[in-house]
C-alpha atoms as one frame of an Amber mdcrd trajectory, in Angstrom:
protein
 161.860-134.848-195.052 162.653-134.955-198.788 166.242-134.748-200.143 167.614
-131.879-202.195 166.995-133.635-205.555 163.512-134.727-206.616 162.285-136.350
-209.863 158.977-135.958-211.665 158.117-138.555-214.236 155.200-140.504-215.607
 154.269-144.119-214.650 152.103-146.403-216.672 150.054-148.947-214.705 149.363
-151.869-217.052 145.537-152.005-217.887 143.663-153.081-221.021 140.097-152.949
-219.796 137.454-150.326-220.872 138.440-147.032-219.389 137.875-143.466-220.747
 141.344-142.174-219.772 143.286-145.344-220.703 146.558-144.209-222.299 148.802
-145.807-225.074 152.497-145.097-224.536 154.592-147.298-226.959 157.926-146.624
-225.081 156.497-148.269-221.972 156.734-152.063-221.391 152.918-152.385-220.956
 152.036-149.961-223.734 148.453-149.645-222.586 147.460-148.569-219.117 146.596
-145.759-216.624 149.039-142.875-216.535 150.231-141.601-213.139 152.484-138.595
-212.593 154.857-139.319-209.667 157.205-137.144-207.617 160.124-139.287-206.124
 163.036-138.490-203.955 166.082-139.342-206.074 168.358-140.169-203.174 166.207
-142.858-201.464 163.354-143.608-203.861 160.703-142.437-201.508 157.378-141.464
-203.451 156.390-138.069-202.116 153.308-137.253-204.303 151.347-138.617-207.171
 148.491-137.742-209.380 146.427-139.999-211.781 145.712-138.665-215.164 141.840
-138.892-215.464 141.443-136.941-218.720 139.273-133.997-219.279 136.720-133.787
-216.488 133.264-131.962-216.630 132.921-128.571-215.146 133.098-128.533-211.355
 135.430-128.787-208.435 137.134-131.848-210.027 138.050-130.145-213.259 141.843
-129.596-213.308 144.204-128.457-216.057 146.225-131.249-217.475 149.011-129.078
-219.078 152.526-130.189-218.018 153.193-126.949-216.171 150.067-127.216-214.132
 150.778-130.814-213.272 154.240-130.023-212.009 153.101-127.090-209.853 150.434
-129.334-208.293 152.873-132.105-207.394 155.472-129.747-205.889 152.971-127.364
-204.050 153.784-128.941-200.599 157.555-128.294-200.918 157.070-124.648-202.043
 159.770-122.291-200.824 162.195-125.033-199.917 164.828-124.404-202.603 164.985
-127.984-203.824 165.886-129.086-207.284 163.217-130.732-209.539 164.502-133.023
-212.296 162.064-133.766-215.274 162.069-134.763-218.885 161.192-132.775-221.902
 157.358-133.535-221.698 157.215-131.342-218.516 160.074-128.904-218.737 159.827
-125.413-220.492 161.315-122.063-220.180 158.184-120.364-218.627 157.958-123.078
-216.077 161.619-122.868-215.062 161.288-119.123-214.383 157.977-119.604-212.502
 159.409-122.265-210.230 162.460-120.122-209.545 160.557-116.911-208.732 157.205
-118.038-207.270 157.882-121.488-205.862 161.632-120.951-204.905 162.621-124.165
-206.536 165.103-124.870-209.114 164.706-126.982-212.221 166.752-129.327-214.293
 165.448-131.008-217.384 165.737-131.723-221.106 163.904-129.581-223.477 162.212
-130.286-226.815 163.585-128.772-230.011 160.345-127.090-231.100 160.414-124.509
-228.240 160.436-121.038-229.757 162.836-119.887-226.994 165.700-121.931-228.205
 168.142-120.209-230.694 168.540-121.709-234.040 172.157-122.388-233.446 171.316
-124.898-230.703 169.131-126.870-233.116 171.172-127.068-236.274 174.159-129.154
-235.024 174.945-131.185-238.121 178.408-129.614-238.522 179.389-129.727-234.814
 181.842-132.399-233.702 180.914-135.130-231.197 181.289-134.254-227.519 180.888
-130.552-228.259 178.934-128.222-225.997 177.325-124.862-226.540 175.945-122.795
-223.738 173.472-119.902-223.460 172.747-117.775-220.398 169.570-115.768-219.780
 168.914-114.180-216.349 168.824-117.255-214.014 168.497-119.897-216.721 171.218
-121.910-218.382 170.832-123.745-221.632 173.239-126.231-223.020 173.335-128.089
-226.395 175.491-131.206-226.082 176.352-133.434-229.067 177.113-136.977-227.694
 177.659-138.296-231.167 177.384-137.237-234.679 173.834-135.772-235.687 172.553
-136.325-232.118 171.648-133.336-230.057 170.652-133.037-226.323 169.163-129.829
-224.944 169.274-129.386-221.133 167.758-126.411-219.303 168.732-125.575-215.708
 168.107-122.891-213.218 170.544-124.501-210.643 173.660-124.126-212.791 175.182
-120.857-213.863 178.473-121.704-215.476 179.778-123.734-218.520 181.704-126.328
-216.489 182.584-129.667-218.174 183.067-132.996-216.402 186.643-134.115-217.165
 186.038-137.782-216.656 183.188-138.140-219.267 183.660-134.936-221.252 179.971
-134.060-220.759 178.632-130.808-219.375 177.975-130.875-215.639 174.309-130.061
-216.351 174.137-133.353-218.294 175.897-135.265-215.668 173.722-134.139-212.940
 170.573-134.792-214.976 171.674-138.426-215.428 172.359-138.789-211.681 168.968
-137.523-210.652 166.527-138.572-213.427 166.241-142.212-212.548 164.006-141.953
-209.426 160.747-142.940-210.996 162.186-145.567-213.131 163.799-147.327-210.088
 160.467-147.246-208.360 158.850-148.815-211.395 161.467-151.524-211.313 160.921
-152.138-207.649 157.073-152.394-208.132 157.668-154.980-210.889 160.129-157.107
-208.906 157.399-158.031-206.207 154.193-157.373-208.059 150.907-157.955-206.394
 148.620-157.111-209.280 146.055-159.534-210.621 144.155-159.460-213.980 141.048
-157.219-213.594 138.700-155.197-215.641 138.090-152.570-212.974 140.430-149.711
-213.175 140.069-148.677-209.423 141.298-152.256-208.396 144.167-151.814-210.945
 145.161-148.526-209.173 144.853-150.215-205.716 147.213-153.028-206.755 149.783
-150.380-207.866 149.792-149.060-204.252 152.526-151.338-203.327 154.526-148.205
-203.575 153.378-147.755-199.921 155.452-150.906-199.158 158.521-149.326-200.857
 158.104-146.153-198.807 157.673-148.319-195.539 161.008-149.974-196.476 162.755
-146.629-197.029 161.557-145.343-193.722 162.659-148.507-191.936 166.124-148.294
-193.453 166.527-144.614-192.516 165.496-145.380-188.817 167.602-148.557-188.626
 170.740-147.795-190.528 172.674-150.541-188.648 170.448-153.178-189.817 170.673
-154.907-193.302 167.255-156.224-194.383 166.429-157.787-197.699 163.367-156.355
-199.320 161.805-159.851-199.618 162.184-160.485-195.918 160.832-157.005-194.955
 157.798-157.433-197.133 157.009-160.808-195.593 157.369-159.328-192.092 155.239
-156.370-192.925 152.515-158.460-194.352 152.402-160.831-191.204 152.393-157.696
-188.944 149.356-156.300-190.859 147.538-159.689-190.437 148.291-160.182-186.843
 145.270-158.305-185.431 142.939-160.492-187.550 144.867-163.737-186.507 144.544
-162.886-182.854 140.743-162.184-183.194 140.336-165.408-185.093 142.209-167.532
-182.492 139.841-166.189-179.834 136.815-167.923-181.560 135.899-170.830-179.279
 134.450-173.145-181.926 137.435-173.293-184.211 139.553-176.403-184.161 142.629
-176.694-181.891 144.921-177.243-184.853 143.793-173.993-186.440 144.224-172.156
-183.146 147.705-173.604-182.672 148.595-172.424-186.042 147.236-169.001-185.250
 149.353-168.957-182.161 152.484-169.931-184.088 151.949-167.273-186.671 151.746
-164.503-183.960 154.668-166.037-182.139 152.835-166.304-178.906 152.667-169.250
-176.425 149.697-171.443-176.601 148.561-170.644-173.080 148.556-166.978-173.898
 146.080-167.203-176.761 143.466-169.032-174.616 142.386-166.232-172.231 140.683
-167.590-169.115 138.743-164.409-168.789 136.771-165.354-171.994 136.688-169.071
-171.085 138.249-170.157-174.378 139.314-173.770-174.624 142.981-174.560-174.123
 144.711-175.397-177.523 146.511-178.308-175.934 143.279-180.227-175.673 142.267
-182.585-178.499 139.597-181.117-180.795 136.146-182.792-180.364 134.617-183.977
-183.610 131.449-185.683-184.503 128.912-186.074-181.567 128.661-187.559-178.180
 126.480-188.207-175.110 125.956-185.300-172.677 127.820-186.170-169.519 125.413
-184.518-167.211 122.134-186.058-168.551 121.261-189.625-167.245 122.537-192.514
-169.253 119.150-193.850-169.976 118.162-190.498-171.550 121.082-191.011-174.254
 121.154-187.201-175.021 123.353-186.884-178.124 124.957-183.453-178.901 127.677
-181.791-181.100 128.558-179.217-178.475 131.281-179.436-175.842 132.358-177.380
-172.953 135.055-174.949-173.695 136.781-175.533-170.272 136.431-179.240-169.497
 136.068-180.274-173.075 133.248-182.756-172.222 130.076-183.160-174.395 127.226
-180.968-173.191 123.653-180.646-174.404 121.610-177.531-174.747 119.873-178.080
-171.499 123.091-177.936-169.443 125.115-175.268-171.126 125.444-171.429-171.428
 126.199-169.929-174.872 129.069-167.611-176.007 131.344-169.343-175.108 129.825
-172.697-174.598 130.328-173.678-170.780 128.718-176.421-168.943 126.813-175.722
-165.680 129.227-177.589-163.563 132.269-175.542-164.761 130.222-172.372-164.423
 129.360-173.094-160.842 133.130-173.775-160.044 134.050-170.268-161.461 131.384
-168.628-159.451 132.772-170.230-156.216
């Protein structure tokens, strides 16, 4: 269940291979890569939705508009009518989008605005004569625009449909709209930082594999859900990722430990990883060899054949662990005829 404040921003997945929709963003650490639009919950850093920028597609069902307003509307379509607030930067935000989100989607918007928008009054752009920490507000229907000068010759424009007054934060001297923007804008940036802290990516020239490596966002979402359902436990992310990876591998480890021809040392290691007793891993129903027995290596003489025959074999019974030739065994798993008769009795 998403919180009241969500963030939309772009993420750049590092990639320098040949790809028709590879992007160059000099402000990002990687500079070259695949651009992804992400919707994140600002309160707990849970990734709710994302969309890969794939450039202009040919006509058909996969052709979508790449305009900022259309991207935002696709990302927030599943929370339509929930009256949540969406924070975004000046690449996404605009006055028509704010009105449309308010009236059609029942969502509020808070974001910075570029100075080249024609809806902005000239007084909000020419701020050379205004002193530092000065604010100027404009109101139009349900939208509020503020021009804040943090320092001389620096102008910040913030548009909001969730604020309807000209309140100023007394501690910082900034407008409340600017303070709220700073408190809710960092969602995607924190997710990027968490992805970089425990990165699983490897060098590759295939962009689908690069996108797959970026899906460690799923592990971040799993950690958020775990913390929300176990608020009384304190778990380091490193320990959680290790436990998560082991739990995902346990079905394969159990399946591998049931193979009768693997070494006892490997079977014991499998039992140790899945935290099970050695006796439990060797199910008698499948006649799997007990891991406590010593592994047989090399070859030996079949214990059923006469000694003068000197029948050498590499197979051994999975129950009694004696050498057994092809003539006196049953396959899958390998069991000698004597042990099979005892089980039948």
